[in-house]
Amino acid sequence: MSERKPKDYGKTRGVRGAGEVPAEPEGASPEEGRGVSRREFLAAAGFTLAGAVVAGCARAPVEKAIPYLVQPEHIVPGRAYHYASTCGGCASSCGVVVKNRDGRPIKVEGNAEHPLSRGGLCAVGQATVLGLYDSHRLASPLAGGRETTWAAVDRAVGERLAAIRAEGGAVRFLSGTEASPTARAEIERFLAGFASGRHVEYDTLSSAAILDAHERTHGARLLPRYHLDRSEVIVGVDADFLGTWISPVEYTAGYRAGRTLEGRPPRLSYHVQFESRMSLTGSNADVRYAVRPGDLGVVMDGLARRLAARAGVVVPGEGGGAEPFPAETLDRLAERLWRARGRSLVLCGSQEIQTQLRCNFVNHLLGNYGATLEVARPSFQRRGSDRALEELQRELNRGEVAALFVRDVDPVYDLPDGETWARAMKEVALTVSFAASVDETASVSAYVCPDHHYLEAWRDAEPAAGVFGLTQPALSPLGGTRAMIESLAVWRGEAKAAYDLIREHWEARVYPLAVPERTFRTFWERAVHDGYVEVATEAVAGGEFDMSAVRPGYEAPAAAEGAFALVLYPKVAIVDGHHASNPWLQELPDPVTKAVWDNYACLSPRAAAAQGLAEGDVVRVEAPGGTTAEFPVLVQPGQHDGVVAVALGYGRRETRRFAGIGPRWLEGRPTVEEGGVVGTRAAPFLAWENGTRRYLREGVKVVKTGKRHDLAITQGHHSLSVPPELATPGAETRPIVQETTLPAFVGNPAAGGHPHHNPAPGSREDLWPDDHKYPGHHWGIVVDLNACTGCSACVVSCQAENNLPVVGKDEVRRSREMHWLRIDRYYAGPEAAPTVVHQPMFCQHCDYAPCETVCPVLATVHSREGLSEQVYNRCVGTRFCEANCPYKVRRFNWFHYRRDDERENLVLNPDVVVRSRGVMEKCTFCVQRIQEAKIEAKRQGRAPEEGDIRTACQQSCPAGAIVFGDLNDPRSRVSRLAADPRRYDVLAELNLRPSVGYLRLVRNTA
Amino acid sequence: MAERAKPAAVPLVLGDKTPGQVTADITRALERRPGFLWWAAFVPSVAALAVGVAAVVYLLRTGVGVWGINTTVPWGFDITNFVFWIGIGHAGTFISAILYLFRQKWRTSVNRSAEAMTIIAVTCAGIFPMIHMGRVWFFYWMFPYPNTRGPLWLNFESPLVWDVFAILTYFTVSLIFWYVGLIPDLATVRDRTRSRVKRFLFGVFSLGWSGRFRVWHRYETVYLLLAGLATALVISVHTIVSWDFATTVIPGWHTTIFPPYFVTGAIFSGMAMVLTLMLIARKVMGLEAYITRRHVDPMCKVVIVASGLVALAYVTEFFTALYSGNPTEAFAFVNRALGPLGWGFWIMVACNVLIPQLFWIKKVRSTFLLVFVISILINVGMWFERFVIIVATLQRGYLPSSWATYVPTSVEIATLVGSFGLFFTAFLLFARFLPVIAIAEVKGVLGTSRAKGGGPR
Amino acid sequence: MVSRVVTVVLAVGLFFSLLILAVGLADLRIPDDQQGYEPAQPIAFSHRLHAGELDIGCLFCHAGDEKSRYAGFPAASTCMYCHADVSATFGAVRAEAEAAEAEGRAVRRIVSTELETLYEALALDENMERDPAKTLTPIAWVKVHDLPDYTYFDHRAHASAGVTCAACHGPIETMERVRQEESLSMGWCVNCHRDGYQAEENGKSAYASVDCATCHF
C-alpha cells in the first residue's frame, strides 16, 4: 500500500484538468505574422490565464494503491507484526523483538523475556535497523574489486581450495567472537577438510587477559558470567561495564536490579569505580577514583593483599607499588568487601594478565565464584585470543598461510599494524572477506562474499552456557547476499540452506539438552517463537582455584616524567567502529562528553590549562616508536591529569559517505570534507605486550599544533551552579536535579527535596481556571534518576520510532540537533573529581503549557488526555512556542532535511508523518502508539490496560528508568511512582504542572 | 531674561516668506528634476534595498535555517528588527497627533514627513514577522477567515494575534491621517502643475478640493478627530508589541513594566529618526528656510525627556529583578549586564542614556551636525536595546544544559541592511513626488494672515 | 465617439471573461477538496454490479476494514474466487453458445476485455493456468478517497464504533465508477466526531475524540 509517501503532483497533469490549459498562449503563436492586434493578444492571454487558474485549482494529487496479486495468509496490510529474534549488533547477542510493517522491519526492540538482556536494547542494537537499509551494502560478491556472480566466485574459490587441499596449504579462518554455535561447527567442518586449518578469533575490544587469567586460575580459558544483580558491593577497575564493556545491556539490567529503593530497607548496592578517564560507568559510581592507568594494577594488588590478610591466606609476593592515595581508602573498601563476602563483585577491564590474576584472586578470597560470577556456566560473549592472533600474524608475515577467510572483523583497520596486514594479505594465495560492504580488509581481499544483514538471515547464538538465541529473517534479502555458512557449505561441496544447517545443528546439539520436550518440532517452534531457549549444560570448569597461578611481586610501570599515558577507549555509540557508517550512531551525543561526529583527545582541565590548550585546539599525539596523529582537544572533568584519552572506531573509509549529509546552504559546512572521513583512526597507537593487545601507551607527548577544529557538542554548559560572576546570593545552584544520600533517604524518603518542588497537594495557588479536566486517561511519565545510567539507548530508539532526521555535524554545532529526547549531563563539585548526573529531558507535556497559549494558529494545543499536541500541518513556524518553552525541548525544521536515499527511507515509520520544512516538532509521548493501543482495545471491546502502551524510550531502556502510563489509574505503576516521596518536578516553581515527574537521585554514600 | 525671549523672536520660518513664496519653495522640489544630493542619497538606498531583496528571496527558497538562530535562541535579528522599526513608526503619529492636540506650532514643518516616515517604518516592521515564519505561504492563517476546518480558527490568547490586529489598525489609521493631511496640498500641486497626467492624478487624489471656507472647516474637524483616534493608537501598538514578551514565562521578559517601557522607548527612537530624516531632507530638498533651529530644538528637548524615561525604565527593571528575590529573574538581569552579551547592554546604556544628555547643552542642540550624529547613535542604541532584550535573555534560559550562543549570518545582516534600504528609498521617493512640508499649515504659522492673498489657491 | 467604442469593446470583453470564469467556476475548488472526484480505474470494475445487484458485502473484498487502519484493496486472487469461472457477461456467453450451436462447433471461451486485464495481471493463459512465459504485473488502482498524508485515518476505530461504510463513502452500491461523495474536509470529519463526543458515559468519551492528535501525528 502507498502510505505517507510524498504526493506526486506532477503525475496529475494527465489525469484531470488536462486540455483546460492550452499548450501555449495563442497570442504567442505564428498568427502574430498576419497581424494580430494587441487587444486580441491580451484577450487571448487573459482567457488562457483564466483557464490556467481554474485548472490549477481543480487539480488533484493522484495516489495509486497496489494490492497483492496473491494474498499471503495471515498478513493484513497496515498491521504491524512482531517477531522475536536475536540482535546481531555485537557478540552480546541480546534478545530482540523486530517490528515488521508491510513486509519490512521498521524497529528493533528489546525482548523482555530474554534471560540476559531482560527487555533492554542498547543504542547500537536500536540503530541496526538502519544498517539493514544501508544502500552502500554489497548486492553481489566481488572478485578483485569487481562485481561478479556467486557461481563465478564459487568456481574460482573452489579451484583455489582444491589446489590448496592438494598441496596441504594452511587455511586460516579469522573472525571476531563467533556467537553462533552452528557457524562454529560449520567453520570447524570446513577447516577439517584441510591438512592445516585453524579458526582464529579475536575481539576488536579485547578481553583476552580475563580469559587467559582464568585459564591459569581455573584451568579453562573462559569469561565468567557476572551477576551484578546478586552483588551488594561492586568494584569496577577500568571496566566500563555500563557503557561498552562486553555486555552492557545485560550488566545494566543486573546493576539496576541491585539498586532499587522500593523495598524497606532499600537495596542499593555500593559501587566504587577506579578508572583513569571519565567513563559512563564511572559517572554512575557512588564513589569514583581517578587513577593513573599504571596504578590500576597497584589498586588491585592492594585489595588483594588486604583481603588475603583478612582471609589469612599467604600474601602473594612482597612490596607492591606505592598506592596513589592514602592507605585507609583501600582499607575501608577491603573491609566493606569482606563484610559482603559472596555478595560482592570485583570487575577488571585491564589487559594486564597480572592484574587480572589478582582480580580472580580477590573474587576467590571473597567467595564470589559460584555466587556473583560463574565459571561453571560461563559467558561466551568473548572468546578472542590475542596470542592466537599474534601467531596468525607471524604466520602471515612468514608467508605460511595459503588461504585466509575474514569474517566480522577488520584486521587492516582494527590492528595497530594494519598496513603490514594489508601487505601480507596480498601475498596470500586466497583471501576471502565476508564483509557486508567494502571495509578496509575487504578492499585488499581477492574475494568479497557479502553476508546477509542479521535481519535478513537465519542465525543462532550462544551468548552464555545454556542460553541459545535464534535469529529469524524479518524480510527476504534486499541484495544478492549469501549467508556465510551457506558459502562454506558450498565450498565444502555440499550446498545447503542456512535454515537447514541451523535446524540440523539444533536437533543434534541443543535439543538433547532441553528439559524433556515432546518433539524437536515443538521445541524448535517454541525457540523460533520466543527467539531463545534456556537449557541445562554440564559445568565447563570447576570452582577450584589454582593459587600457584597468582605470581608473587607486582611492580607498577614507572610513569615517564612530563609525559602522558594514552588511553584508547571505545565510545558508547561507535564502540569498535563496526557500525561507524550508521548516521544515527554518529549523531548520538556521547553520554559523557556530549560530542558528536568526531573523536578527540580528552584532557583533564588542569592538564589542558597547563599546556595552554582550549577545547577545539588541535594537538599532535606522539607515542614512543614514532606513531603520531592529530586530534582536537576536549576538556574532560574527572579525568586523571596524567592521561590523554582517545576514542577508537573513527577514521573508517566507510564514513566518506557522510560528505553529503545535512543541509547545504550559504554558510553550511560539510560534516566531512569531500573524500574525508569522520574522525581519526587511533588504532596505530595500540600496543602488543606479552600476549595481549594493550589499549594503553605510556610516555606519550601531547604537542600543540596551533590549528583549530570545531567540535560539535550538544551541551555547552556542564554545571548546575550559576557562573560565579553572575551568581546572586542564595541562587548559586539551581534545583533542577535533586539528589540525596542513602542514609538521609532511609531517615526521610523525601530528603533532598526543595520547598517549591514538592508542594503539598492542596497548597497549589492558581491564577488559571481549572479548565483542564482529564475525564478518561491522563498520560504521564516518571523518570527514575537513580536508575538512569545515561546510556542513550532511548535517544536512538526515539529517533527510529519518530522518523527524526539526521542533520549533520554543522547543524549540531549550531545547536540545531533534532533529537526529541536529550540526556542532560551535569557535573557538580571539584573539576578534578566531580560527581555526575544524567537527566533525560524531553517534552514535559505541562498541563499549563506555556507553548500552547502563545501559538497564534492553535498548532499546539492540549488534549483531553493530558498530551501537549503539536499539529505539524497547522504550524506556520513562528517559533514563539520554542521561545516560551522553559525546557527548550521543541525542535524546529530549519531546512528541508533531505531524504533522497530511497533505500534508507524504507526505515521510516509509516504511522508517523515526516515533518516538512518550517514546522515545529517535539516529543509526543509516542502518540501513535497510544492511538494504536486504544483502537485495538476498542476493537476488542475493552479499555487499554497497563502495559498495552509503552513509549519507544521506555521500551529500549535497559534500566527501566522510564515509566509511562495513565496517571488517572491508581493501579498503574506510573501513578504509584508519581506519588513517591522521591518525586519532584523540574522547574516546579513555574507551576506548569508537567506530566513528567523525576525521582530524586540517591547516592550510596555517607 | 533676554535669552528666554530670544527663541520666540526667532520665527518658525526664516526669510519672512509670503504664502506665495512658501507654495513656490515647497512645490519646486516636485516640479524640477532632483538634484545631485538627492541622487547621491537615492542610489545607495536602492542598492541596499536590492541586497535585502536578494537575502529574503534566498531565505524563502532555502528555509529559516539560513539565519543564525537555533533551538535555544529561536528569535534573533528578525524580531529585533521588527520591534525596532515599529518603534521608529511611533514618532510620526506622536508628532502629528499628540503635538497637534497640544497645539505645538513647531510641528508644522515636520509633521508631514514624520507621518510618511511612520507609514514606511511600519511597512518595514511588518515584513519581519512575515518572513520570520517557517512557512510564510500560510501567513493568512493568522487572520480570522471562514474555512473548512470545523472548530479550528485563531488562538485569541496569543499576543502574536493581537500584534496582527494592532499593527494593521495602526497602519491603516496612520495612512488615512497622513492622506487627509495631504489633501489641501495635493490640490495646490494640482493647480500649479502643467503636466496633464499630474493634474489628472493629483486631481483624483485631492478629491476635488475647492478650499472654500466650509471645506476648510470640515477638514479641520476631521483632522482633529483623526488626531484623537491616532493618539490612542500610538500608546496601544507598542503596548501590545511589548506583550509578546511580557506574557511569556521567560525571566527577563515576564515583567509588567514592559508596556510603558516600550512606548517611551519607541517615541525616543522615533524622535531620533525624525531628526535624522529632517536634517537629511533639509539638505537634500533645500528646505533650510523651513526646517530651522525652532524645529530641531524642541525635538531635542523631547529626546532628552524620552531618554530620561528610558533610563528610569532600565533602573526599575534591575531594581525589581534584584529586589523580587526570584533567583532566575535576578540571574537574567545580572546576565544581561555581565553575561556574554554584556557589551551590547553597555552600548545600549551609552547611546540611550549617556549620550543624549549632551542635548542639555544649547550649543549642541543648535549644531545640526552634532544633532545628526547623536540622533543616529540613539537609534543604534535603541536597536541594541531590543537585541539585548531578545537574544541575551534567550541565550541563558532555565536549564543550563540548553544554554547556547547566537551569531547572525550574512543573510540576516543583509536583511537588516535591506530594511534600511527600503526605508530610505521609500522616503526619498516621497520627498520627490509629494510635498514634504504641510504647505497649508506652514502658512498658518507665517505670522501673516490668509487675507494677505495666501491660501492654497 | 472614440470613447464610446472603447466602452463597448470593454463591456464585451468583460462579458466574455465573466462567461469563461462562470464556466470554470463550476469546476473551481479549494486545493485538496476532492468532492466529486471520479477517476478512471485500470479495470472498469462496477460497484453497482458487485455491491449493488450481486449484493456482495464490502468486507468480502475490503477485508482489512476491521483488522487494520486500511480497509485495503482486494488482491487479484480474491477476484478469482468467482472470475476463475465467470469470464464474461451472461449475455455474451449465451450468445456465443447459440452461435456455436448454430455453426455446430465447440463453444469458445468468451473473455470480457476488463477481465482480460485481470488475467494478464495474474499471467494466466486461456485455460486459466499460470503461464511461465508471462510476468506477473500488479494492478495499480487509483485511490478515490485519499486523505492528505498528515491525516491519520483508521478504519478499525470507525468500524468498531459502528460507523457504516456509507457514512463516509456514500452509496457505493449505486456507483458504476466510484466517486468521492463527501467533502472529507476537516470540518466534515469534526462535525461527526463532535456529535460523537457529546455522548459521554461516566466521564469516559463514548465515541470519537476531537483532540488534534486523534488524526494528526
JSON list of N, CA, C and O in Angstrom, two decimals, chain B residues 388-400:
[
{"chain": "B", "resi": 388, "resn": "VAL", "atom": "N", "xyz": [19.36, 43.12, 22.96]},
{"chain": "B", "resi": 388, "resn": "VAL", "atom": "CA", "xyz": [19.70, 42.61, 24.28]},
{"chain": "B", "resi": 388, "resn": "VAL", "atom": "C", "xyz": [18.48, 41.96, 24.93]},
{"chain": "B", "resi": 388, "resn": "VAL", "atom": "O", "xyz": [18.55, 40.83, 25.43]},
{"chain": "B", "resi": 389, "resn": "ILE", "atom": "N", "xyz": [17.36, 42.65, 24.86]},
{"chain": "B", "resi": 389, "resn": "ILE", "atom": "CA", "xyz": [16.15, 42.09, 25.48]},
{"chain": "B", "resi": 389, "resn": "ILE", "atom": "C", "xyz": [15.87, 40.70, 24.91]},
{"chain": "B", "resi": 389, "resn": "ILE", "atom": "O", "xyz": [15.59, 39.76, 25.65]},
{"chain": "B", "resi": 390, "resn": "ILE", "atom": "N", "xyz": [15.97, 40.55, 23.60]},
{"chain": "B", "resi": 390, "resn": "ILE", "atom": "CA", "xyz": [15.56, 39.29, 22.98]},
{"chain": "B", "resi": 390, "resn": "ILE", "atom": "C", "xyz": [16.67, 38.24, 23.10]},
{"chain": "B", "resi": 390, "resn": "ILE", "atom": "O", "xyz": [16.49, 37.18, 23.71]},
{"chain": "B", "resi": 391, "resn": "VAL", "atom": "N", "xyz": [17.83, 38.52, 22.55]},
{"chain": "B", "resi": 391, "resn": "VAL", "atom": "CA", "xyz": [18.86, 37.48, 22.44]},
{"chain": "B", "resi": 391, "resn": "VAL", "atom": "C", "xyz": [19.52, 37.17, 23.78]},
{"chain": "B", "resi": 391, "resn": "VAL", "atom": "O", "xyz": [19.58, 36.02, 24.21]},
{"chain": "B", "resi": 392, "resn": "ALA", "atom": "N", "xyz": [19.96, 38.23, 24.49]},
{"chain": "B", "resi": 392, "resn": "ALA", "atom": "CA", "xyz": [20.66, 37.97, 25.76]},
{"chain": "B", "resi": 392, "resn": "ALA", "atom": "C", "xyz": [19.77, 37.18, 26.70]},
{"chain": "B", "resi": 392, "resn": "ALA", "atom": "O", "xyz": [20.23, 36.33, 27.46]},
{"chain": "B", "resi": 393, "resn": "THR", "atom": "N", "xyz": [18.47, 37.45, 26.65]},
{"chain": "B", "resi": 393, "resn": "THR", "atom": "CA", "xyz": [17.55, 36.73, 27.53]},
{"chain": "B", "resi": 393, "resn": "THR", "atom": "C", "xyz": [17.44, 35.27, 27.13]},
{"chain": "B", "resi": 393, "resn": "THR", "atom": "O", "xyz": [17.57, 34.37, 27.95]},
{"chain": "B", "resi": 394, "resn": "LEU", "atom": "N", "xyz": [17.24, 35.04, 25.81]},
{"chain": "B", "resi": 394, "resn": "LEU", "atom": "CA", "xyz": [17.02, 33.66, 25.36]},
{"chain": "B", "resi": 394, "resn": "LEU", "atom": "C", "xyz": [18.27, 32.81, 25.53]},
{"chain": "B", "resi": 394, "resn": "LEU", "atom": "O", "xyz": [18.19, 31.62, 25.85]},
{"chain": "B", "resi": 395, "resn": "GLN", "atom": "N", "xyz": [19.44, 33.43, 25.35]},
{"chain": "B", "resi": 395, "resn": "GLN", "atom": "CA", "xyz": [20.70, 32.66, 25.41]},
{"chain": "B", "resi": 395, "resn": "GLN", "atom": "C", "xyz": [20.86, 31.91, 26.72]},
{"chain": "B", "resi": 395, "resn": "GLN", "atom": "O", "xyz": [21.46, 30.85, 26.77]},
{"chain": "B", "resi": 396, "resn": "ARG", "atom": "N", "xyz": [20.35, 32.51, 27.81]},
{"chain": "B", "resi": 396, "resn": "ARG", "atom": "CA", "xyz": [20.56, 31.92, 29.13]},
{"chain": "B", "resi": 396, "resn": "ARG", "atom": "C", "xyz": [19.22, 31.66, 29.78]},
{"chain": "B", "resi": 396, "resn": "ARG", "atom": "O", "xyz": [18.71, 32.48, 30.54]},
{"chain": "B", "resi": 397, "resn": "GLY", "atom": "N", "xyz": [18.63, 30.51, 29.44]},
{"chain": "B", "resi": 397, "resn": "GLY", "atom": "CA", "xyz": [17.29, 30.19, 29.93]},
{"chain": "B", "resi": 397, "resn": "GLY", "atom": "C", "xyz": [17.33, 29.49, 31.27]},
{"chain": "B", "resi": 397, "resn": "GLY", "atom": "O", "xyz": [18.28, 29.62, 32.03]},
{"chain": "B", "resi": 398, "resn": "TYR", "atom": "N", "xyz": [16.32, 28.66, 31.51]},
{"chain": "B", "resi": 398, "resn": "TYR", "atom": "CA", "xyz": [16.19, 27.99, 32.80]},
{"chain": "B", "resi": 398, "resn": "TYR", "atom": "C", "xyz": [17.20, 26.85, 32.96]},
{"chain": "B", "resi": 398, "resn": "TYR", "atom": "O", "xyz": [17.81, 26.70, 34.00]},
{"chain": "B", "resi": 399, "resn": "LEU", "atom": "N", "xyz": [17.33, 26.03, 31.91]},
{"chain": "B", "resi": 399, "resn": "LEU", "atom": "CA", "xyz": [18.18, 24.84, 32.04]},
{"chain": "B", "resi": 399, "resn": "LEU", "atom": "C", "xyz": [19.57, 25.12, 31.45]},
{"chain": "B", "resi": 399, "resn": "LEU", "atom": "O", "xyz": [19.68, 25.31, 30.24]},
{"chain": "B", "resi": 400, "resn": "PRO", "atom": "N", "xyz": [20.60, 25.13, 32.29]},
{"chain": "B", "resi": 400, "resn": "PRO", "atom": "CA", "xyz": [21.95, 25.40, 31.76]},
{"chain": "B", "resi": 400, "resn": "PRO", "atom": "C", "xyz": [22.33, 24.45, 30.63]},
{"chain": "B", "resi": 400, "resn": "PRO", "atom": "O", "xyz": [23.11, 24.81, 29.76]}
]
